[in-house]
Amino acid sequence: MSQTPRTSFPKDQIKVLLLENIHPLAKDIFTGEGFQVETASGALSPTQLREKLRDVHVLGIRSKTNVTAEALADAKRLLTIGAFCIGTNQIDLDTARLKGIPVFNAPFGNTRSVAEMVLAEIIMLSRQLGQRTQEMHKKVWKKVSTQCFEVRGKTLGIIGYGNIGTQVSTLAEALGMTVIFFDIVAKLPRGNAKACNSITELLKEADFVTLHVPATPQTENMISVEELKLMKPNSYLINASRGTVVDVPALADALKSKHLAGAAIDVFPEEPENNTESFATELQGISNMILTPHIGGATEEAQANIGGEVPAALIRFVNSGATPNSVNFPIVDLPPTRKSHRILNVHQNVPGVLREINRIVSDLGANIAAQALATDADIGYLVMDTDQELSTKIKQEIEALKTSIKTRILY
Ligand code: NAI
């Protein structure tokens, strides 16, 4: 008999497919784990992906691969999907969930990159640096101090105090700014930052307003004609969140009428698919207007962070079944129990499933060392550590239940 411990599924048979030029660090991490890795530079169409996913266990994509229901139709072996970016709109999360496939993304990988860019823009706007550099490139020497300000002592209003908003808060205080913020969820203020009770309160007080909210029906055109009117005369607006959050024609009017002293916009309601398409917006040609092509999170560091963050979550799920931070799945994170085997079961969330599973265990005379269940409206996710001798039999019986969607065993 071999002395090598048995594994439920030999690691060298786990196939990982990484599309869209994912950072090479990801491949190194998966290879280091003993998995087989195939990489491709481009995206695949749903039809091509369907074919490819027949024998893939772990899929990694960025924003251009659409993982539709069609793409997942034959993905019987697929255990998990990693989005090597923040957004997961390109994945049919519900279909994946109902097939027992958790999806993970990289929520923090580019947080710092966005925050640093926002800080740079605050100073650039305040000192009209965009304007000055454009003039110099046109051979114009315009040394002025009128309407150019230090940011020290000014008030920064942050709308959306999440990962990025709180980083911006910390960095802005280091520059001597007063920070106020508004969030729909109660948040612990960083440093001396103060929470506002409403967006109105924030808009009336801030010299700079920066937006860090997600794209939701509530945030669509969150900053429009009325909100811009509430902003202080000669204040500045920064949007590096999502393009739908700002009413662009209204912003163009507020800048042309000189009510606002400047703006920096990184995201737009409609953005080109790639770098070969041209781009037009009402905001072009307006003075003290910084326009950037959705590059807030686009740094080498962010790509490397994402290249490390997502594989860590995927490997943890493959090896232990843990789903913390999954974007579409009930969260279970059970520490491993010694001398047990672990059964992972995704099932339809109908009454009596847990009773059935516990009946199987009890009828077989097995012991449960640890058990954790989390559910959503449609599915339940059970992680259970049980006797090594009986685990295979238990897994077979649970798998045979009509309610079971996916069942795995980890030795
Ligand atoms: P997060 O989820 O950590 O924070 C978002 C915050 O907004 C949360 O605290 C949430 O409670 C709050 N919020 C939601 N709806 C709100 C509302 N109606 N009013 C006030 N607050 C509200 O997200 P994170 O990571 O900080 O990202 C923020 C935004 O930045 C997202 O839209 C994200 O897509 C975008 N982003 C843009 C990048 C770029 O390249 N420009 C790169 C990375 C993220």
CSV table of C-alpha atoms and ligand atoms in Angstrom, one decimal:
chain,number,residue,atom,x,y,z
A,1,MET,CA,0.0,0.0,0.0
A,2,SER,CA,1.2,3.5,-0.8
A,3,GLN,CA,2.1,5.7,2.2
A,4,THR,CA,0.8,8.8,0.4
A,5,PRO,CA,-2.4,10.1,2.0
A,6,ARG,CA,-5.5,9.6,-0.2
A,7,THR,CA,-7.1,12.7,-1.6
A,8,SER,CA,-10.7,12.8,-2.8
A,9,PHE,CA,-9.5,14.2,-6.1
A,10,PRO,CA,-5.8,14.1,-7.0
A,11,LYS,CA,-4.6,17.7,-7.3
A,12,ASP,CA,-2.8,17.1,-10.5
A,13,GLN,CA,-6.1,16.2,-12.2
A,14,ILE,CA,-7.7,19.5,-11.3
A,15,LYS,CA,-7.8,21.6,-14.5
A,16,VAL,CA,-7.7,25.3,-14.3
A,17,LEU,CA,-8.5,27.5,-17.3
A,18,LEU,CA,-7.3,31.1,-17.2
A,19,LEU,CA,-8.5,33.4,-20.0
A,20,GLU,CA,-7.9,37.1,-20.9
A,21,ASN,CA,-4.2,37.4,-20.0
A,22,ILE,CA,-4.7,37.0,-16.3
A,23,HIS,CA,-1.6,38.1,-14.4
A,24,PRO,CA,1.1,35.3,-14.5
A,25,LEU,CA,1.2,35.2,-10.7
A,26,ALA,CA,-2.2,33.4,-10.8
A,27,LYS,CA,-0.7,30.6,-13.0
A,28,ASP,CA,2.3,30.3,-10.6
A,29,ILE,CA,0.0,30.0,-7.6
A,30,PHE,CA,-2.2,27.3,-9.2
A,31,THR,CA,0.8,25.4,-10.5
A,32,GLY,CA,2.4,25.6,-7.1
A,33,GLU,CA,-0.7,24.0,-5.6
A,34,GLY,CA,-0.2,21.1,-8.0
A,35,PHE,CA,-3.1,21.9,-10.4
A,36,GLN,CA,-2.9,21.7,-14.2
A,37,VAL,CA,-3.2,25.2,-15.7
A,38,GLU,CA,-4.1,26.2,-19.3
A,39,THR,CA,-4.0,29.9,-20.2
A,40,ALA,CA,-5.3,31.9,-23.1
A,41,SER,CA,-4.8,35.6,-24.0
A,42,GLY,CA,-8.3,36.3,-25.3
A,43,ALA,CA,-11.9,35.9,-24.2
A,44,LEU,CA,-14.1,33.0,-25.5
A,45,SER,CA,-17.6,33.2,-26.8
A,46,PRO,CA,-20.3,31.4,-24.8
A,47,THR,CA,-20.4,28.6,-27.4
A,48,GLN,CA,-16.6,28.2,-27.3
A,49,LEU,CA,-16.7,28.3,-23.6
A,50,ARG,CA,-19.4,25.7,-23.3
A,51,GLU,CA,-17.2,23.3,-25.2
A,52,LYS,CA,-14.1,24.1,-23.2
A,53,LEU,CA,-15.8,23.9,-19.8
A,54,ARG,CA,-16.8,20.2,-20.3
A,55,ASP,CA,-13.7,19.1,-18.4
A,56,VAL,CA,-12.5,22.2,-16.5
A,57,HIS,CA,-12.7,22.4,-12.7
A,58,VAL,CA,-11.7,26.0,-12.1
A,59,LEU,CA,-12.3,28.9,-14.5
A,60,GLY,CA,-10.6,32.3,-14.3
A,61,ILE,CA,-11.8,35.3,-16.4
A,62,ARG,CA,-11.6,39.1,-16.5
A,63,SER,CA,-14.4,41.4,-17.8
A,64,LYS,CA,-14.7,40.4,-21.4
A,65,THR,CA,-15.7,36.7,-21.1
A,66,ASN,CA,-19.5,36.3,-20.7
A,67,VAL,CA,-20.2,33.3,-18.6
A,68,THR,CA,-23.8,32.8,-19.7
A,69,ALA,CA,-26.2,30.0,-18.9
A,70,GLU,CA,-25.3,28.5,-22.3
A,71,ALA,CA,-21.6,28.5,-21.4
A,72,LEU,CA,-22.4,26.7,-18.2
A,73,ALA,CA,-24.7,24.1,-19.8
A,74,ASP,CA,-22.2,21.2,-19.9
A,75,ALA,CA,-19.9,22.4,-17.1
A,76,LYS,CA,-20.5,19.3,-15.0
A,77,ARG,CA,-17.1,19.3,-13.5
A,78,LEU,CA,-16.8,23.0,-12.8
A,79,LEU,CA,-16.3,23.7,-9.1
A,80,THR,CA,-15.8,27.4,-9.0
A,81,ILE,CA,-15.3,30.6,-11.1
A,82,GLY,CA,-12.9,33.5,-10.4
A,83,ALA,CA,-13.5,36.9,-11.8
A,84,PHE,CA,-10.0,38.6,-11.8
A,85,CYS,CA,-11.6,42.0,-11.5
A,86,ILE,CA,-14.2,43.8,-9.3
A,87,GLY,CA,-17.3,43.5,-11.4
A,88,THR,CA,-19.2,40.2,-11.9
A,89,ASN,CA,-21.9,41.4,-14.3
A,90,GLN,CA,-20.4,39.3,-17.1
A,91,ILE,CA,-21.2,36.1,-15.2
A,92,ASP,CA,-24.7,34.6,-14.9
A,93,LEU,CA,-24.4,34.4,-11.1
A,94,ASP,CA,-27.8,32.9,-10.6
A,95,THR,CA,-27.3,30.0,-13.0
A,96,ALA,CA,-23.9,29.4,-11.5
A,97,ARG,CA,-25.3,29.4,-8.0
A,98,LEU,CA,-28.2,27.0,-8.9
A,99,LYS,CA,-25.6,24.6,-10.3
A,100,GLY,CA,-23.6,24.8,-7.0
A,101,ILE,CA,-20.8,26.9,-8.4
A,102,PRO,CA,-19.6,29.7,-6.2
A,103,VAL,CA,-18.1,32.8,-7.9
A,104,PHE,CA,-15.3,34.8,-6.3
A,105,ASN,CA,-13.9,38.2,-7.3
A,106,ALA,CA,-11.1,40.6,-6.1
A,107,PRO,CA,-12.9,43.2,-4.1
A,108,PHE,CA,-9.8,44.9,-2.6
A,109,GLY,CA,-7.1,44.4,-5.3
A,110,ASN,CA,-7.3,47.9,-6.8
A,111,THR,CA,-8.8,49.8,-3.9
A,112,ARG,CA,-5.5,51.6,-3.1
A,113,SER,CA,-4.9,52.4,-6.8
A,114,VAL,CA,-8.3,54.2,-7.1
A,115,ALA,CA,-7.8,56.0,-3.8
A,116,GLU,CA,-4.4,57.3,-4.8
A,117,MET,CA,-5.7,58.6,-8.2
A,118,VAL,CA,-8.5,60.4,-6.5
A,119,LEU,CA,-6.1,62.1,-4.1
A,120,ALA,CA,-3.9,63.2,-7.1
A,121,GLU,CA,-7.0,64.6,-8.8
A,122,ILE,CA,-8.0,66.6,-5.8
A,123,ILE,CA,-4.7,68.4,-5.9
A,124,MET,CA,-4.7,68.6,-9.7
A,125,LEU,CA,-8.1,70.3,-9.7
A,126,SER,CA,-7.2,72.6,-6.9
A,127,ARG,CA,-4.0,73.8,-8.6
A,128,GLN,CA,-5.5,73.6,-12.2
A,129,LEU,CA,-2.6,71.4,-13.1
A,130,GLY,CA,-4.5,69.7,-16.0
A,131,GLN,CA,-5.0,73.2,-17.5
A,132,ARG,CA,-1.5,74.3,-17.1
A,133,THR,CA,0.1,71.3,-18.6
A,134,GLN,CA,-2.3,71.5,-21.7
A,135,GLU,CA,-1.2,75.1,-22.1
A,136,MET,CA,2.5,74.3,-21.9
A,137,HIS,CA,2.1,71.6,-24.6
A,138,LYS,CA,0.6,74.4,-26.7
A,139,LYS,CA,3.7,76.6,-26.0
A,140,VAL,CA,1.6,78.9,-23.7
A,141,TRP,CA,3.4,80.1,-20.5
A,142,LYS,CA,0.6,81.1,-18.0
A,143,LYS,CA,2.0,81.6,-14.5
A,144,VAL,CA,-1.1,82.3,-12.3
A,145,SER,CA,-2.1,81.9,-8.7
A,146,THR,CA,-5.6,83.2,-8.9
A,147,GLN,CA,-8.2,80.5,-8.1
A,148,CYS,CA,-5.4,78.0,-7.3
A,149,PHE,CA,-5.5,76.7,-3.8
A,150,GLU,CA,-3.8,74.3,-1.3
A,151,VAL,CA,-6.0,71.4,-0.2
A,152,ARG,CA,-5.0,71.7,3.4
A,153,GLY,CA,-7.9,72.8,5.5
A,154,LYS,CA,-10.5,72.2,2.8
A,155,THR,CA,-13.4,69.8,3.3
A,156,LEU,CA,-13.7,66.6,1.3
A,157,GLY,CA,-17.1,65.0,1.1
A,158,ILE,CA,-17.1,61.2,0.4
A,159,ILE,CA,-20.3,59.6,-0.8
A,160,GLY,CA,-20.0,55.8,-0.3
A,161,TYR,CA,-17.7,55.0,2.6
A,162,GLY,CA,-16.7,51.5,1.6
A,163,ASN,CA,-13.3,50.0,0.6
A,164,ILE,CA,-12.3,52.9,-1.6
A,165,GLY,CA,-14.1,55.7,0.3
A,166,THR,CA,-12.4,54.8,3.6
A,167,GLN,CA,-8.9,54.7,1.9
A,168,VAL,CA,-9.5,58.1,0.4
A,169,SER,CA,-10.6,59.3,3.8
A,170,THR,CA,-7.4,58.2,5.5
A,171,LEU,CA,-5.2,59.7,2.7
A,172,ALA,CA,-7.0,63.0,2.6
A,173,GLU,CA,-6.7,63.5,6.4
A,174,ALA,CA,-2.9,63.0,6.0
A,175,LEU,CA,-3.0,66.0,3.6
A,176,GLY,CA,-4.7,68.1,6.3
A,177,MET,CA,-8.2,67.9,4.8
A,178,THR,CA,-11.4,67.8,6.9
A,179,VAL,CA,-13.3,64.7,5.9
A,180,ILE,CA,-17.1,64.2,5.9
A,181,PHE,CA,-18.9,61.3,4.4
A,182,PHE,CA,-22.3,59.8,3.7
A,183,ASP,CA,-23.2,56.1,3.4
A,184,ILE,CA,-26.6,54.3,3.5
A,185,VAL,CA,-25.1,51.9,6.0
A,186,ALA,CA,-23.7,53.1,9.4
A,187,LYS,CA,-19.9,53.1,9.1
A,188,LEU,CA,-17.1,53.5,11.6
A,189,PRO,CA,-15.4,56.9,10.7
A,190,ARG,CA,-11.7,56.7,10.0
A,191,GLY,CA,-9.6,59.2,12.0
A,192,ASN,CA,-11.5,62.5,12.5
A,193,ALA,CA,-13.9,61.9,9.7
A,194,LYS,CA,-17.5,62.8,10.4
A,195,ALA,CA,-20.7,61.1,9.1
A,196,CYS,CA,-23.4,63.3,7.5
A,197,ASN,CA,-27.1,62.5,7.9
A,198,SER,CA,-27.9,63.1,4.3
A,199,ILE,CA,-26.3,63.7,0.9
A,200,THR,CA,-27.8,67.3,1.0
A,201,GLU,CA,-25.8,68.0,4.2
A,202,LEU,CA,-22.6,66.8,2.6
A,203,LEU,CA,-23.1,68.6,-0.7
A,204,LYS,CA,-23.7,71.9,1.1
A,205,GLU,CA,-20.5,71.6,3.2
A,206,ALA,CA,-17.9,70.0,0.9
A,207,ASP,CA,-15.3,71.9,-1.2
A,208,PHE,CA,-14.6,68.6,-3.0
A,209,VAL,CA,-17.2,65.8,-3.5
A,210,THR,CA,-15.9,62.3,-4.5
A,211,LEU,CA,-18.2,59.4,-5.3
A,212,HIS,CA,-17.5,55.8,-4.3
A,213,VAL,CA,-20.9,54.1,-4.5
A,214,PRO,CA,-21.8,51.0,-6.6
A,215,ALA,CA,-24.0,51.2,-9.7
A,216,THR,CA,-27.5,50.5,-8.3
A,217,PRO,CA,-31.0,51.8,-9.2
A,218,GLN,CA,-30.7,54.1,-6.2
A,219,THR,CA,-27.3,55.6,-7.3
A,220,GLU,CA,-28.4,56.1,-11.0
A,221,ASN,CA,-28.0,59.9,-11.6
A,222,MET,CA,-27.5,60.4,-7.9
A,223,ILE,CA,-25.7,63.6,-8.8
A,224,SER,CA,-28.0,65.5,-11.2
A,225,VAL,CA,-29.2,69.1,-11.6
A,226,GLU,CA,-30.6,69.6,-8.1
A,227,GLU,CA,-27.6,68.0,-6.3
A,228,LEU,CA,-25.1,70.1,-8.4
A,229,LYS,CA,-27.0,73.2,-7.4
A,230,LEU,CA,-26.6,72.2,-3.7
A,231,MET,CA,-22.9,72.0,-4.1
A,232,LYS,CA,-20.9,75.1,-3.0
A,233,PRO,CA,-20.0,77.6,-5.6
A,234,ASN,CA,-16.4,76.9,-6.9
A,235,SER,CA,-16.4,73.4,-5.5
A,236,TYR,CA,-15.2,70.3,-7.4
A,237,LEU,CA,-16.7,66.9,-8.3
A,238,ILE,CA,-14.8,63.6,-8.7
A,239,ASN,CA,-16.3,60.4,-10.0
A,240,ALA,CA,-14.2,57.3,-10.2
A,241,SER,CA,-17.1,55.0,-9.3
A,242,ARG,CA,-19.5,54.1,-12.0
A,243,GLY,CA,-20.6,56.2,-15.0
A,244,THR,CA,-24.3,56.0,-14.3
A,245,VAL,CA,-23.9,57.8,-11.0
A,246,VAL,CA,-23.5,61.3,-12.5
A,247,ASP,CA,-25.9,63.0,-14.9
A,248,VAL,CA,-23.3,64.0,-17.5
A,249,PRO,CA,-25.2,66.8,-19.3
A,250,ALA,CA,-26.1,68.4,-16.0
A,251,LEU,CA,-22.4,68.3,-14.9
A,252,ALA,CA,-21.4,69.9,-18.2
A,253,ASP,CA,-23.9,72.7,-17.6
A,254,ALA,CA,-22.7,73.2,-14.0
A,255,LEU,CA,-19.1,73.5,-15.2
A,256,LYS,CA,-19.9,75.8,-18.2
A,257,SER,CA,-21.8,78.1,-15.9
A,258,LYS,CA,-18.8,78.2,-13.6
A,259,HIS,CA,-20.9,77.1,-10.6
A,260,LEU,CA,-18.3,74.3,-10.2
A,261,ALA,CA,-14.6,75.1,-10.5
A,262,GLY,CA,-13.7,71.7,-12.0
A,263,ALA,CA,-14.3,68.0,-12.2
A,264,ALA,CA,-12.4,64.8,-12.7
A,265,ILE,CA,-14.3,62.0,-14.4
A,266,ASP,CA,-12.9,58.5,-14.9
A,267,VAL,CA,-16.1,56.5,-15.7
A,268,PHE,CA,-18.9,57.2,-18.2
A,269,PRO,CA,-22.4,55.9,-18.8
A,270,GLU,CA,-21.2,54.4,-22.0
A,271,GLU,CA,-17.6,53.4,-22.5
A,272,PRO,CA,-15.7,52.0,-25.5
A,273,GLU,CA,-15.2,48.2,-25.6
A,274,ASN,CA,-11.5,48.6,-26.4
A,275,ASN,CA,-8.7,51.1,-27.1
A,276,THR,CA,-9.4,51.2,-30.9
A,277,GLU,CA,-12.8,52.9,-30.6
A,278,SER,CA,-13.0,56.6,-30.3
A,279,PHE,CA,-14.8,58.3,-27.4
A,280,ALA,CA,-17.0,61.4,-27.2
A,281,THR,CA,-18.6,63.2,-24.2
A,282,GLU,CA,-20.2,66.6,-23.5
A,283,LEU,CA,-17.4,67.1,-21.0
A,284,GLN,CA,-14.7,67.4,-23.7
A,285,GLY,CA,-13.2,70.9,-24.1
A,286,ILE,CA,-14.4,72.3,-20.7
A,287,SER,CA,-11.7,74.0,-18.7
A,288,ASN,CA,-10.3,72.4,-15.5
A,289,MET,CA,-12.0,69.1,-16.5
A,290,ILE,CA,-9.8,66.0,-16.0
A,291,LEU,CA,-11.0,63.2,-18.2
A,292,THR,CA,-9.5,59.7,-17.9
A,293,PRO,CA,-10.5,56.4,-19.6
A,294,HIS,CA,-11.6,54.3,-16.6
A,295,ILE,CA,-8.1,53.8,-15.2
A,296,GLY,CA,-8.8,54.3,-11.5
A,297,GLY,CA,-7.8,50.7,-10.7
A,298,ALA,CA,-5.5,50.2,-13.6
A,299,THR,CA,-2.0,49.8,-12.1
A,300,GLU,CA,0.6,47.0,-12.2
A,301,GLU,CA,0.2,46.6,-8.4
A,302,ALA,CA,-3.6,46.2,-8.7
A,303,GLN,CA,-3.2,43.5,-11.4
A,304,ALA,CA,-0.6,41.7,-9.3
A,305,ASN,CA,-2.9,42.0,-6.2
A,306,ILE,CA,-5.8,40.6,-8.1
A,307,GLY,CA,-3.6,37.8,-9.6
A,308,GLY,CA,-2.9,36.7,-6.0
A,309,GLU,CA,-6.2,37.4,-4.3
A,310,VAL,CA,-8.5,35.4,-6.5
A,311,PRO,CA,-6.4,32.2,-6.7
A,312,ALA,CA,-6.2,32.2,-2.9
A,313,ALA,CA,-10.0,32.3,-2.6
A,314,LEU,CA,-10.5,29.6,-5.3
A,315,ILE,CA,-7.9,27.3,-3.8
A,316,ARG,CA,-9.3,27.6,-0.4
A,317,PHE,CA,-12.7,26.7,-1.8
A,318,VAL,CA,-11.4,23.7,-3.7
A,319,ASN,CA,-9.4,22.4,-0.7
A,320,SER,CA,-11.8,23.2,2.2
A,321,GLY,CA,-15.1,24.2,0.8
A,322,ALA,CA,-14.9,27.7,2.4
A,323,THR,CA,-16.9,30.4,0.6
A,324,PRO,CA,-16.2,33.7,2.5
A,325,ASN,CA,-16.5,36.7,0.1
A,326,SER,CA,-18.2,34.6,-2.6
A,327,VAL,CA,-20.5,37.0,-4.6
A,328,ASN,CA,-23.3,34.5,-5.3
A,329,PHE,CA,-23.2,31.8,-2.6
A,330,PRO,CA,-24.3,31.1,1.0
A,331,ILE,CA,-21.2,31.8,3.2
A,332,VAL,CA,-19.8,28.8,5.1
A,333,ASP,CA,-16.3,28.9,6.6
A,334,LEU,CA,-15.9,25.9,8.9
A,335,PRO,CA,-12.4,25.3,10.3
A,336,PRO,CA,-11.2,21.7,9.5
A,337,THR,CA,-11.7,19.1,12.2
A,338,ARG,CA,-8.8,16.6,12.8
A,339,LYS,CA,-9.3,12.9,11.9
A,340,SER,CA,-12.5,13.6,9.9
A,341,HIS,CA,-13.5,13.6,6.3
A,342,ARG,CA,-15.4,16.6,5.0
A,343,ILE,CA,-18.5,16.3,2.9
A,344,LEU,CA,-19.7,19.3,0.9
A,345,ASN,CA,-23.3,19.3,-0.3
A,346,VAL,CA,-25.2,21.9,-2.2
A,347,HIS,CA,-28.9,21.2,-2.3
A,348,GLN,CA,-32.3,22.7,-3.1
A,349,ASN,CA,-33.5,24.7,-0.2
A,350,VAL,CA,-36.7,22.8,0.6
A,351,PRO,CA,-38.0,21.8,4.0
A,352,GLY,CA,-36.5,18.6,5.5
A,353,VAL,CA,-33.2,18.3,3.7
A,354,LEU,CA,-31.0,18.6,6.8
A,355,ARG,CA,-33.3,16.1,8.6
A,356,GLU,CA,-32.7,13.6,5.7
A,357,ILE,CA,-29.0,14.1,5.7
A,358,ASN,CA,-28.8,13.7,9.5
A,359,ARG,CA,-30.9,10.6,9.2
A,360,ILE,CA,-28.4,9.1,6.7
A,361,VAL,CA,-25.6,9.8,9.1
A,362,SER,CA,-27.4,8.4,12.1
A,363,ASP,CA,-28.7,5.3,10.2
A,364,LEU,CA,-25.1,4.5,9.3
A,365,GLY,CA,-24.0,4.9,12.9
A,366,ALA,CA,-21.6,7.7,12.0
A,367,ASN,CA,-20.6,10.6,14.1
A,368,ILE,CA,-20.7,14.3,13.0
A,369,ALA,CA,-17.6,16.1,14.2
A,370,ALA,CA,-18.7,19.5,12.9
A,371,GLN,CA,-21.5,20.8,10.7
A,372,ALA,CA,-22.3,24.2,9.2
A,373,LEU,CA,-25.2,25.1,6.9
A,374,ALA,CA,-26.0,28.4,5.2
A,375,THR,CA,-28.9,28.9,2.9
A,376,ASP,CA,-30.4,31.5,0.6
A,377,ALA,CA,-33.9,31.5,-1.0
A,378,ASP,CA,-33.0,28.7,-3.5
A,379,ILE,CA,-30.1,26.6,-2.2
A,380,GLY,CA,-28.5,25.3,0.9
A,381,TYR,CA,-24.8,24.8,1.4
A,382,LEU,CA,-23.8,22.2,3.9
A,383,VAL,CA,-20.2,21.5,5.1
A,384,MET,CA,-20.0,18.5,7.4
A,385,ASP,CA,-17.0,16.7,9.0
A,386,THR,CA,-17.6,13.1,9.8
A,387,ASP,CA,-16.0,9.7,10.5
A,388,GLN,CA,-13.3,8.7,8.1
A,389,GLU,CA,-14.5,5.0,7.9
A,390,LEU,CA,-18.0,5.8,6.8
A,391,SER,CA,-17.5,9.1,4.9
A,392,THR,CA,-17.6,7.5,1.4
A,393,LYS,CA,-20.9,5.7,2.1
A,394,ILE,CA,-22.4,8.8,3.6
A,395,LYS,CA,-21.4,10.9,0.6
A,396,GLN,CA,-22.9,8.4,-1.8
A,397,GLU,CA,-26.2,8.4,0.0
A,398,ILE,CA,-26.4,12.2,0.3
A,399,GLU,CA,-25.5,12.5,-3.4
A,400,ALA,CA,-28.4,10.2,-4.2
A,401,LEU,CA,-31.0,12.5,-2.5
A,402,LYS,CA,-33.3,14.1,-5.1
A,403,THR,CA,-32.6,17.5,-3.5
A,404,SER,CA,-28.8,17.3,-4.0
A,405,ILE,CA,-27.3,19.5,-6.6
A,406,LYS,CA,-23.6,18.9,-6.0
A,407,THR,CA,-21.7,16.8,-3.5
A,408,ARG,CA,-18.0,16.5,-2.9
A,409,ILE,CA,-15.8,14.7,-0.4
A,410,LEU,CA,-12.5,15.9,0.9
A,411,TYR,CA,-10.2,13.3,2.5
B,1,NAI,P1,-17.7,49.0,-1.6
B,1,NAI,O1,-18.8,48.1,-1.8
B,1,NAI,O2,-16.6,48.7,-0.7
B,1,NAI,O3,-18.3,50.4,-1.1
B,1,NAI,C1,-19.4,51.0,-1.6
B,1,NAI,C2,-20.1,51.8,-0.5
B,1,NAI,O4,-21.2,52.5,-1.1
B,1,NAI,C3,-20.7,50.9,0.6
B,1,NAI,O5,-20.2,51.3,1.8
B,1,NAI,C4,-22.2,51.1,0.4
B,1,NAI,O6,-22.9,51.0,1.6
B,1,NAI,C5,-22.3,52.5,-0.1
B,1,NAI,N1,-23.5,52.8,-0.8
B,1,NAI,C6,-24.3,52.0,-1.6
B,1,NAI,N2,-25.3,52.6,-2.1
B,1,NAI,C7,-25.3,53.9,-1.6
B,1,NAI,C8,-26.1,55.0,-1.7
B,1,NAI,N3,-27.2,55.0,-2.4
B,1,NAI,N4,-25.7,56.2,-1.0
B,1,NAI,C9,-24.6,56.2,-0.3
B,1,NAI,N5,-23.8,55.1,-0.1
B,1,NAI,C10,-24.1,54.0,-0.8
B,1,NAI,O7,-17.1,49.4,-3.0
B,1,NAI,P2,-15.7,49.9,-3.4
B,1,NAI,O8,-14.7,48.8,-3.6
B,1,NAI,O9,-15.3,51.0,-2.5
B,1,NAI,O10,-16.0,50.5,-4.8
B,1,NAI,C11,-16.7,51.7,-5.0
B,1,NAI,C12,-17.0,52.0,-6.4
B,1,NAI,O11,-15.8,52.2,-7.2
B,1,NAI,C13,-17.8,50.9,-7.1
B,1,NAI,O12,-18.8,51.5,-8.0
B,1,NAI,C14,-16.7,50.2,-8.0
B,1,NAI,O13,-17.3,49.6,-9.1
B,1,NAI,C15,-15.9,51.4,-8.4
B,1,NAI,N6,-14.5,51.1,-8.9
B,1,NAI,C16,-14.0,51.9,-9.9
B,1,NAI,C17,-12.8,51.6,-10.3
B,1,NAI,C18,-12.2,52.4,-11.4
B,1,NAI,O14,-11.3,51.9,-12.2
B,1,NAI,N7,-12.5,53.7,-11.6
B,1,NAI,C19,-12.0,50.5,-9.8
B,1,NAI,C20,-12.6,49.8,-8.7
B,1,NAI,C21,-13.8,50.1,-8.2
